[in-house]
Amino acid sequence: RKRRLLRPLVALPFTATRPQRYLSDGKTMTGHLEDEEEEKARALLDSIGDECHINWFPGHMAKALRLMKENLRNAQLIIEVRDARLPTSSSNADIEKIVKDKRRLIIFNKADLISPSQRKLVERSFKQKGMHVAMTNATEPKTLTKVIPMMRKLAPARFKTVPTTTFVVGFPNVGKSSIITALRRAALAGKSVAAAAAAATTTTSDSKRKKMFKKKGPVVGANPGVTRHNQGFIVSGSPPLFVVDSPGIMAKNFSSSKERVQGMRLALVGCIKDHLVGNVHMARYLLHHLRSSEAYERRDHGENEAMYAQLVAALGLHGEAEEAKENQQERGGGDRHAPPLPGNVEELLAHIARRDGLQGVTSETIRDVDLETAAIKFIRMFRTGKLGHHLLDSISTNSSDDESER
């Protein structure tokens, strides 16, 4: 029984040489900037108390983390997938300790949910630290065209018939399986997966490995925790690229105020199951972020104006905005109108519920608005980009280093 538990879940292809180590500066991007916005967010979560305690680390994640330590010695490259809206918060400290000495490519998936200027800011910040990054959207194949060339550049093949092994790691539901599926689909269009399978299986008589190369791609789902064990796939040929899709691994706990902010942000983008956090709690934090963001404070400037208009339209706050503007002008305050976003989440959710006709039964005779369903709608609008482009993490760059980007 002990041997069965410790046995790797996927047979890794033979590697001819010991993989080279990636020499980094020893620093990790695991913190959030200590600014006023962060302190307000922590105070908000502290006020909620133990009602919003996040703890989700099931047994398959512990097993996956243990197998990752055992199998990574056979990998030439690590692909770490993060959510583009959380460039720092979607980095797992436990995984960081394991892969820090490996060649690594950081893929910021769902990049379509942040603005072009935000994408440039994130890329500049990470490249200044000597990291290799790529912005992708797994639902748009054209954004993945540069991934395979970057993989070959970072981990060049030594032999035409020996696959280069890459591990794909990250938090749950950041898009690891979707990226692998998109890469396989692009390769199948060029018939390179079949060629890679034929080349890779000529060096072994293992029938199980042959079947593995010919099987379907990884299972993809909208909820976190769909992938529960390691799976190996060929994503390109000539020379073949062998990719291992690993289960998403969550942080073991979110006990401190800083970690609770990270956990709430991960929940907002769908990395943690909603019922473990609470939809109304997530809606309260999302409203706090929208009201305290720089884009909201400077909503009359540049691209922020268009995003603010999109936010008002999605929430159906046109009437409140016009009324606030008229009141401001009557008081002689000019065209600058007061923020239409309510400061109380119950008020905003009640507005959404009344607008969409959402009602919940509180007793046999009294009917009230359904705040829970309204919170689900509010969060879904954010996740699908209907509220505009929002970068949840604070990112800073050193403009003097722009010319030294690699």
Short mmCIF file of C-alpha atoms in Angstrom, two decimals:
data_model
loop_
_atom_site.label_atom_id
_atom_site.label_comp_id
_atom_site.label_asym_id
_atom_site.label_seq_id
_atom_site.Cartn_x
_atom_site.Cartn_y
_atom_site.Cartn_z
CA ARG A 1 0.00 0.00 0.00
CA LYS A 2 2.85 2.37 0.77
CA ARG A 3 4.46 1.77 -2.62
CA ARG A 4 1.18 2.40 -4.37
CA LEU A 5 0.73 5.76 -2.66
CA LEU A 6 4.25 6.94 -3.48
CA ARG A 7 4.18 5.78 -7.09
CA PRO A 8 4.15 8.75 -9.56
CA LEU A 9 0.88 9.17 -11.39
CA VAL A 10 2.49 9.69 -14.81
CA ALA A 11 5.42 8.03 -16.53
CA LEU A 12 7.90 10.75 -17.43
CA PRO A 13 9.94 10.37 -20.62
CA PHE A 14 13.65 9.65 -20.45
CA THR A 15 15.89 12.73 -20.16
CA ALA A 16 19.34 12.45 -21.67
CA THR A 17 21.03 15.06 -19.51
CA ARG A 18 20.51 16.61 -16.11
CA PRO A 19 18.47 19.80 -16.59
CA GLN A 20 20.25 23.10 -16.15
CA ARG A 21 19.23 25.23 -13.22
CA TYR A 22 17.75 28.65 -13.63
CA LEU A 23 19.82 31.15 -11.67
CA SER A 24 17.45 33.79 -10.37
CA ASP A 25 18.11 36.73 -8.09
CA GLY A 26 16.69 34.75 -5.18
CA LYS A 27 13.79 37.15 -4.76
CA THR A 28 10.16 36.19 -5.12
CA MET A 29 7.15 38.31 -5.96
CA THR A 30 4.90 37.05 -3.19
CA GLY A 31 4.01 40.25 -1.39
CA HIS A 32 1.44 42.92 -1.91
CA LEU A 33 2.47 46.56 -1.75
CA GLU A 34 2.06 48.01 1.72
CA ASP A 35 -0.12 50.97 0.87
CA GLU A 36 -3.26 52.57 2.16
CA GLU A 37 -5.52 50.47 -0.08
CA GLU A 38 -4.06 47.24 1.32
CA GLU A 39 -4.57 48.41 4.90
CA LYS A 40 -8.19 49.30 4.20
CA ALA A 41 -8.77 45.89 2.63
CA ARG A 42 -7.31 44.13 5.66
CA ALA A 43 -9.42 46.22 8.01
CA LEU A 44 -12.51 45.30 5.99
CA LEU A 45 -11.76 41.57 6.22
CA ASP A 46 -10.93 41.83 9.92
CA SER A 47 -14.32 43.46 10.49
CA ILE A 48 -16.03 40.46 8.87
CA GLY A 49 -14.30 38.20 11.39
CA ASP A 50 -14.29 34.42 11.43
CA GLU A 51 -17.39 34.29 9.23
CA CYS A 52 -15.01 34.52 6.28
CA HIS A 53 -12.28 32.05 7.24
CA ILE A 54 -10.78 30.38 4.14
CA ASN A 55 -9.40 26.87 4.52
CA TRP A 56 -9.34 24.62 1.45
CA PHE A 57 -6.48 22.13 1.09
CA PRO A 58 -7.99 18.69 0.28
CA GLY A 59 -6.00 15.46 0.22
CA HIS A 60 -5.41 15.37 -3.52
CA MET A 61 -3.58 18.72 -3.30
CA ALA A 62 -1.27 17.45 -0.56
CA LYS A 63 -0.54 14.38 -2.66
CA ALA A 64 0.05 16.48 -5.78
CA LEU A 65 2.49 18.72 -3.90
CA ARG A 66 4.45 15.68 -2.70
CA LEU A 67 4.59 14.14 -6.20
CA MET A 68 5.65 17.49 -7.63
CA LYS A 69 8.74 17.47 -5.42
CA GLU A 70 9.59 13.94 -6.61
CA ASN A 71 8.97 14.45 -10.33
CA LEU A 72 10.41 17.92 -10.92
CA ARG A 73 13.95 16.57 -11.10
CA ASN A 74 12.98 15.17 -14.53
CA ALA A 75 11.66 18.49 -15.84
CA GLN A 76 13.66 20.87 -18.01
CA LEU A 77 11.12 23.70 -17.76
CA ILE A 78 8.39 24.93 -15.42
CA ILE A 79 5.37 26.80 -16.73
CA GLU A 80 3.68 28.67 -13.91
CA VAL A 81 0.19 29.84 -14.86
CA ARG A 82 -1.21 32.85 -13.01
CA ASP A 83 -4.35 34.93 -13.34
CA ALA A 84 -3.52 38.20 -15.09
CA ARG A 85 -5.77 40.09 -12.66
CA LEU A 86 -3.65 38.75 -9.77
CA PRO A 87 -0.05 38.82 -11.03
CA THR A 88 1.38 38.49 -7.52
CA SER A 89 -1.48 37.06 -5.44
CA SER A 90 -1.84 34.06 -7.78
CA SER A 91 1.70 32.91 -6.95
CA ASN A 92 1.76 29.99 -4.52
CA ALA A 93 4.55 30.28 -1.93
CA ASP A 94 4.73 26.47 -1.51
CA ILE A 95 5.23 25.97 -5.26
CA GLU A 96 7.68 28.87 -5.35
CA LYS A 97 9.98 27.06 -2.92
CA ILE A 98 10.01 23.94 -5.12
CA VAL A 99 10.54 25.53 -8.54
CA LYS A 100 12.79 28.49 -7.65
CA ASP A 101 15.92 26.83 -9.09
CA LYS A 102 14.27 25.69 -12.33
CA ARG A 103 13.97 27.44 -15.66
CA ARG A 104 10.55 29.04 -15.56
CA LEU A 105 8.06 30.66 -17.88
CA ILE A 106 5.28 32.64 -16.17
CA ILE A 107 2.06 32.75 -18.18
CA PHE A 108 -0.51 35.37 -17.20
CA ASN A 109 -3.74 33.84 -18.45
CA LYS A 110 -7.09 35.63 -18.91
CA ALA A 111 -5.17 38.71 -20.01
CA ASP A 112 -8.23 39.92 -21.91
CA LEU A 113 -9.77 40.84 -18.54
CA ILE A 114 -7.21 43.60 -17.92
CA SER A 115 -6.55 46.63 -20.12
CA PRO A 116 -3.62 46.96 -22.58
CA SER A 117 -1.95 49.52 -20.30
CA GLN A 118 -2.31 47.16 -17.33
CA ARG A 119 -0.79 44.30 -19.37
CA LYS A 120 2.20 46.47 -20.23
CA LEU A 121 2.60 47.44 -16.56
CA VAL A 122 2.63 43.80 -15.41
CA GLU A 123 5.02 42.69 -18.16
CA ARG A 124 7.42 45.56 -17.46
CA SER A 125 7.42 44.87 -13.72
CA PHE A 126 8.26 41.17 -14.09
CA LYS A 127 10.76 41.58 -16.91
CA GLN A 128 12.66 44.10 -14.81
CA LYS A 129 13.20 41.25 -12.35
CA GLY A 130 14.65 39.03 -15.08
CA MET A 131 11.58 36.81 -15.44
CA HIS A 132 10.25 35.32 -18.69
CA VAL A 133 6.56 36.14 -19.08
CA ALA A 134 3.77 35.76 -21.62
CA MET A 135 0.26 37.20 -21.72
CA THR A 136 -2.37 34.77 -22.96
CA ASN A 137 -6.06 34.06 -23.20
CA ALA A 138 -6.69 30.34 -23.56
CA THR A 139 -9.92 30.98 -25.50
CA GLU A 140 -8.03 32.93 -28.19
CA PRO A 141 -5.48 30.64 -29.94
CA LYS A 142 -3.59 33.59 -31.49
CA THR A 143 -2.42 34.70 -28.03
CA LEU A 144 -0.68 31.32 -27.55
CA THR A 145 1.41 31.35 -30.72
CA LYS A 146 4.49 32.63 -28.89
CA VAL A 147 4.34 30.07 -26.06
CA ILE A 148 5.83 27.09 -27.95
CA PRO A 149 8.79 29.16 -29.31
CA MET A 150 9.47 30.47 -25.79
CA MET A 151 9.39 26.91 -24.42
CA ARG A 152 11.92 25.76 -27.03
CA LYS A 153 14.15 28.75 -26.35
CA LEU A 154 14.17 28.26 -22.57
CA ALA A 155 14.60 24.47 -22.75
CA PRO A 156 16.20 23.56 -26.10
CA ALA A 157 15.95 19.90 -27.11
CA ARG A 158 19.19 17.88 -27.13
CA PHE A 159 17.88 15.10 -29.38
CA LYS A 160 15.13 14.97 -32.00
CA THR A 161 13.45 11.87 -30.56
CA VAL A 162 13.77 12.59 -26.83
CA PRO A 163 10.88 14.76 -25.52
CA THR A 164 11.55 17.87 -23.50
CA THR A 165 9.57 17.64 -20.25
CA THR A 166 7.64 20.65 -18.94
CA PHE A 167 5.57 20.84 -15.77
CA VAL A 168 2.56 23.18 -15.69
CA VAL A 169 1.81 24.39 -12.14
CA GLY A 170 -0.33 26.99 -10.43
CA PHE A 171 -3.42 27.67 -8.35
CA PRO A 172 -6.73 25.96 -9.20
CA ASN A 173 -8.78 27.41 -12.06
CA VAL A 174 -6.14 29.75 -13.46
CA GLY A 175 -6.34 28.01 -16.86
CA LYS A 176 -3.57 25.37 -16.83
CA SER A 177 -5.62 22.66 -18.55
CA SER A 178 -7.18 25.17 -20.95
CA ILE A 179 -3.74 26.33 -22.11
CA ILE A 180 -2.56 22.76 -22.68
CA THR A 181 -5.75 21.98 -24.60
CA ALA A 182 -5.29 25.06 -26.79
CA LEU A 183 -1.65 24.16 -27.50
CA ARG A 184 -2.64 20.59 -28.41
CA ARG A 185 -5.43 21.83 -30.66
CA ALA A 186 -3.03 24.10 -32.51
CA ALA A 187 -0.55 21.23 -32.87
CA LEU A 188 -3.23 18.84 -34.11
CA ALA A 189 -4.13 21.33 -36.81
CA GLY A 190 -0.57 20.96 -38.07
CA LYS A 191 -0.55 17.18 -37.41
CA SER A 192 2.55 17.53 -35.24
CA VAL A 193 1.16 15.65 -32.22
CA ALA A 194 0.91 12.41 -34.21
CA ALA A 195 4.46 12.89 -35.47
CA ALA A 196 5.67 13.61 -31.95
CA ALA A 197 3.96 10.50 -30.60
CA ALA A 198 5.57 8.34 -33.27
CA ALA A 199 9.01 9.82 -32.60
CA ALA A 200 8.73 9.59 -28.82
CA THR A 201 7.49 5.99 -28.76
CA THR A 202 10.30 4.67 -30.95
CA THR A 203 12.64 4.86 -27.95
CA THR A 204 10.50 2.66 -25.71
CA SER A 205 8.29 -0.40 -25.84
CA ASP A 206 5.98 0.86 -23.14
CA SER A 207 2.47 0.39 -24.53
CA LYS A 208 0.95 2.54 -21.78
CA ARG A 209 3.03 5.50 -22.88
CA LYS A 210 1.90 5.06 -26.48
CA LYS A 211 -1.72 5.20 -25.35
CA MET A 212 -0.97 8.28 -23.26
CA PHE A 213 0.30 10.18 -26.31
CA LYS A 214 -2.86 9.35 -28.26
CA LYS A 215 -5.41 10.12 -25.55
CA LYS A 216 -7.62 13.18 -25.40
CA GLY A 217 -6.54 16.45 -23.84
CA PRO A 218 -7.05 17.38 -20.17
CA VAL A 219 -10.52 17.83 -18.75
CA VAL A 220 -11.46 21.51 -18.51
CA GLY A 221 -14.09 22.97 -16.17
CA ALA A 222 -15.31 26.33 -14.90
CA ASN A 223 -14.97 25.33 -11.24
CA PRO A 224 -11.68 24.94 -9.35
CA GLY A 225 -10.36 21.47 -8.52
CA VAL A 226 -11.33 19.66 -11.76
CA THR A 227 -7.83 18.23 -12.35
CA ARG A 228 -7.03 15.88 -9.46
CA HIS A 229 -3.95 13.99 -10.68
CA ASN A 230 -0.95 14.46 -12.98
CA GLN A 231 -1.56 13.92 -16.69
CA GLY A 232 1.03 13.84 -19.48
CA PHE A 233 0.48 15.14 -23.03
CA ILE A 234 2.46 15.80 -26.18
CA VAL A 235 1.75 19.36 -27.35
CA SER A 236 4.15 19.65 -30.27
CA GLY A 237 6.58 17.60 -32.32
CA SER A 238 9.87 17.78 -34.17
CA PRO A 239 11.35 17.69 -31.55
CA PRO A 240 8.51 16.61 -29.23
CA LEU A 241 7.40 18.64 -26.23
CA PHE A 242 5.99 16.60 -23.33
CA VAL A 243 3.82 18.61 -20.90
CA VAL A 244 2.58 17.41 -17.49
CA ASP A 245 -0.66 18.98 -16.31
CA SER A 246 -0.65 19.03 -12.51
CA PRO A 247 -3.60 19.63 -10.15
CA GLY A 248 -4.09 23.16 -8.92
CA ILE A 249 -2.57 23.54 -5.46
CA MET A 250 -4.04 26.00 -2.99
CA ALA A 251 -2.15 27.68 -0.15
CA LYS A 252 -2.38 25.62 3.04
CA ASN A 253 -3.96 28.40 5.08
CA PHE A 254 -4.95 32.08 5.04
CA SER A 255 -4.54 33.01 8.68
CA SER A 256 -2.88 36.44 8.74
CA SER A 257 -4.56 39.63 7.53
CA LYS A 258 -2.25 39.76 4.53
CA GLU A 259 -3.05 36.15 3.61
CA ARG A 260 -6.78 36.77 4.03
CA VAL A 261 -6.60 39.58 1.48
CA GLN A 262 -4.84 37.21 -0.90
CA GLY A 263 -7.47 34.51 -0.25
CA MET A 264 -10.36 36.90 -0.92
CA ARG A 265 -8.79 38.02 -4.19
CA LEU A 266 -8.25 34.41 -5.25
CA ALA A 267 -11.89 33.69 -4.44
CA LEU A 268 -13.05 36.66 -6.51
CA VAL A 269 -11.37 35.33 -9.67
CA GLY A 270 -12.69 31.79 -9.05
CA CYS A 271 -9.62 29.99 -7.67
CA ILE A 272 -11.51 29.00 -4.50
CA LYS A 273 -14.98 27.49 -4.41
CA ASP A 274 -17.55 30.21 -3.79
CA HIS A 275 -19.41 28.51 -0.95
CA LEU A 276 -16.20 28.30 1.10
CA VAL A 277 -16.02 32.10 1.25
CA GLY A 278 -19.59 33.32 0.83
CA ASN A 279 -20.99 35.30 -2.08
CA VAL A 280 -22.07 38.30 -0.01
CA HIS A 281 -18.62 38.51 1.62
CA MET A 282 -16.97 38.44 -1.83
CA ALA A 283 -19.40 41.08 -3.09
CA ARG A 284 -18.56 43.30 -0.11
CA TYR A 285 -14.84 43.07 -0.85
CA LEU A 286 -15.40 43.61 -4.59
CA LEU A 287 -17.38 46.80 -3.91
CA HIS A 288 -14.61 47.97 -1.60
CA HIS A 289 -12.05 47.41 -4.35
CA LEU A 290 -14.13 49.20 -6.99
CA ARG A 291 -14.61 52.24 -4.77
CA SER A 292 -10.97 52.46 -3.66
CA SER A 293 -9.29 51.79 -7.01
CA GLU A 294 -7.32 54.51 -8.77
CA ALA A 295 -9.46 54.06 -11.87
CA TYR A 296 -12.55 54.98 -9.85
CA GLU A 297 -10.89 57.95 -8.19
CA ARG A 298 -9.69 59.23 -11.60
CA ARG A 299 -12.76 58.19 -13.58
CA ASP A 300 -12.81 61.42 -15.61
CA HIS A 301 -9.39 60.80 -17.18
CA GLY A 302 -8.36 58.75 -20.22
CA GLU A 303 -9.40 55.11 -20.44
CA ASN A 304 -10.78 55.26 -16.89
CA GLU A 305 -13.72 57.30 -18.18
CA ALA A 306 -14.80 54.54 -20.58
CA MET A 307 -14.37 51.87 -17.91
CA TYR A 308 -16.37 53.91 -15.42
CA ALA A 309 -19.18 54.31 -17.97
CA GLN A 310 -19.14 50.55 -18.54
CA LEU A 311 -19.33 49.95 -14.78
CA VAL A 312 -22.31 52.30 -14.37
CA ALA A 313 -24.11 50.72 -17.35
CA ALA A 314 -23.55 47.14 -16.14
CA LEU A 315 -24.91 47.91 -12.67
CA GLY A 316 -27.80 49.99 -14.01
CA LEU A 317 -26.81 53.11 -12.09
CA HIS A 318 -27.52 55.69 -14.81
CA GLY A 319 -30.37 57.27 -12.85
CA GLU A 320 -28.30 57.61 -9.68
CA ALA A 321 -25.38 59.10 -11.64
CA GLU A 322 -27.55 61.72 -13.34
CA GLU A 323 -29.28 62.63 -10.07
CA ALA A 324 -25.94 63.02 -8.29
CA LYS A 325 -24.64 65.19 -11.13
CA GLU A 326 -27.68 67.49 -11.00
CA ASN A 327 -27.42 67.83 -7.22
CA GLN A 328 -23.73 68.70 -7.50
CA GLN A 329 -24.42 71.36 -10.13
CA GLU A 330 -27.21 72.89 -8.01
CA ARG A 331 -24.73 73.24 -5.15
CA GLY A 332 -22.29 74.99 -7.49
CA GLY A 333 -19.87 72.10 -7.60
CA GLY A 334 -19.44 72.06 -11.37
CA ASP A 335 -19.68 68.97 -13.54
CA ARG A 336 -17.81 66.73 -11.12
CA HIS A 337 -20.57 64.54 -9.66
CA ALA A 338 -20.51 62.42 -6.52
CA PRO A 339 -19.69 58.70 -6.82
CA PRO A 340 -22.87 56.76 -7.66
CA LEU A 341 -21.51 53.50 -6.24
CA PRO A 342 -23.15 52.85 -2.86
CA GLY A 343 -20.83 52.49 0.09
CA ASN A 344 -22.95 49.69 1.55
CA VAL A 345 -22.97 46.34 -0.26
CA GLU A 346 -26.51 45.50 0.91
CA GLU A 347 -27.73 48.69 -0.77
CA LEU A 348 -26.02 47.80 -4.05
CA LEU A 349 -27.23 44.17 -3.99
CA ALA A 350 -30.77 45.34 -3.22
CA HIS A 351 -30.59 47.63 -6.26
CA ILE A 352 -29.44 44.73 -8.48
CA ALA A 353 -32.15 42.46 -7.04
CA ARG A 354 -34.92 45.02 -7.67
CA ARG A 355 -33.63 45.72 -11.17
CA ASP A 356 -33.59 42.03 -12.10
CA GLY A 357 -36.72 41.05 -10.16
CA LEU A 358 -34.93 38.83 -7.68
CA GLN A 359 -37.05 38.04 -4.66
CA GLY A 360 -36.54 35.71 -1.73
CA VAL A 361 -39.07 34.43 0.80
CA THR A 362 -38.22 35.56 4.35
CA SER A 363 -41.49 34.26 5.87
CA GLU A 364 -44.82 32.90 4.74
CA THR A 365 -46.29 36.33 4.10
CA ILE A 366 -43.32 38.67 3.61
CA ARG A 367 -41.23 38.69 0.42
CA ASP A 368 -37.88 40.47 0.26
CA VAL A 369 -35.11 40.92 -2.29
CA ASP A 370 -32.74 37.99 -2.79
CA LEU A 371 -29.33 39.41 -1.84
CA GLU A 372 -27.53 36.08 -2.25
CA THR A 373 -28.53 35.71 -5.92
CA ALA A 374 -27.78 39.39 -6.50
CA ALA A 375 -24.29 38.84 -5.05
CA ILE A 376 -23.76 35.91 -7.43
CA LYS A 377 -24.76 38.13 -10.37
CA PHE A 378 -22.48 40.94 -9.20
CA ILE A 379 -19.49 38.59 -8.93
CA ARG A 380 -20.25 36.96 -12.28
CA MET A 381 -20.28 40.39 -13.97
CA PHE A 382 -16.82 41.04 -12.56
CA ARG A 383 -15.43 37.64 -13.61
CA THR A 384 -16.67 37.99 -17.17
CA GLY A 385 -15.32 41.53 -17.59
CA LYS A 386 -18.70 43.28 -17.76
CA LEU A 387 -17.62 45.69 -15.00
CA GLY A 388 -14.53 46.74 -16.96
CA HIS A 389 -10.84 45.92 -16.64
CA HIS A 390 -9.64 45.62 -13.06
CA LEU A 391 -6.18 44.72 -11.76
CA LEU A 392 -6.69 43.53 -8.18
CA ASP A 393 -2.99 43.58 -7.20
CA SER A 394 -0.87 46.70 -6.78
CA ILE A 395 2.04 46.68 -9.24
CA SER A 396 5.01 49.05 -9.29
CA THR A 397 7.84 49.43 -11.80
CA ASN A 398 11.12 51.28 -11.96
CA SER A 399 10.82 53.47 -15.03
CA SER A 400 14.61 53.90 -15.14
CA ASP A 401 14.94 50.20 -15.91
CA ASP A 402 12.74 50.27 -19.01
CA GLU A 403 15.72 50.09 -21.37
CA SER A 404 17.20 47.09 -19.57
CA GLU A 405 14.22 44.81 -20.07
CA ARG A 406 15.05 41.38 -21.41
#
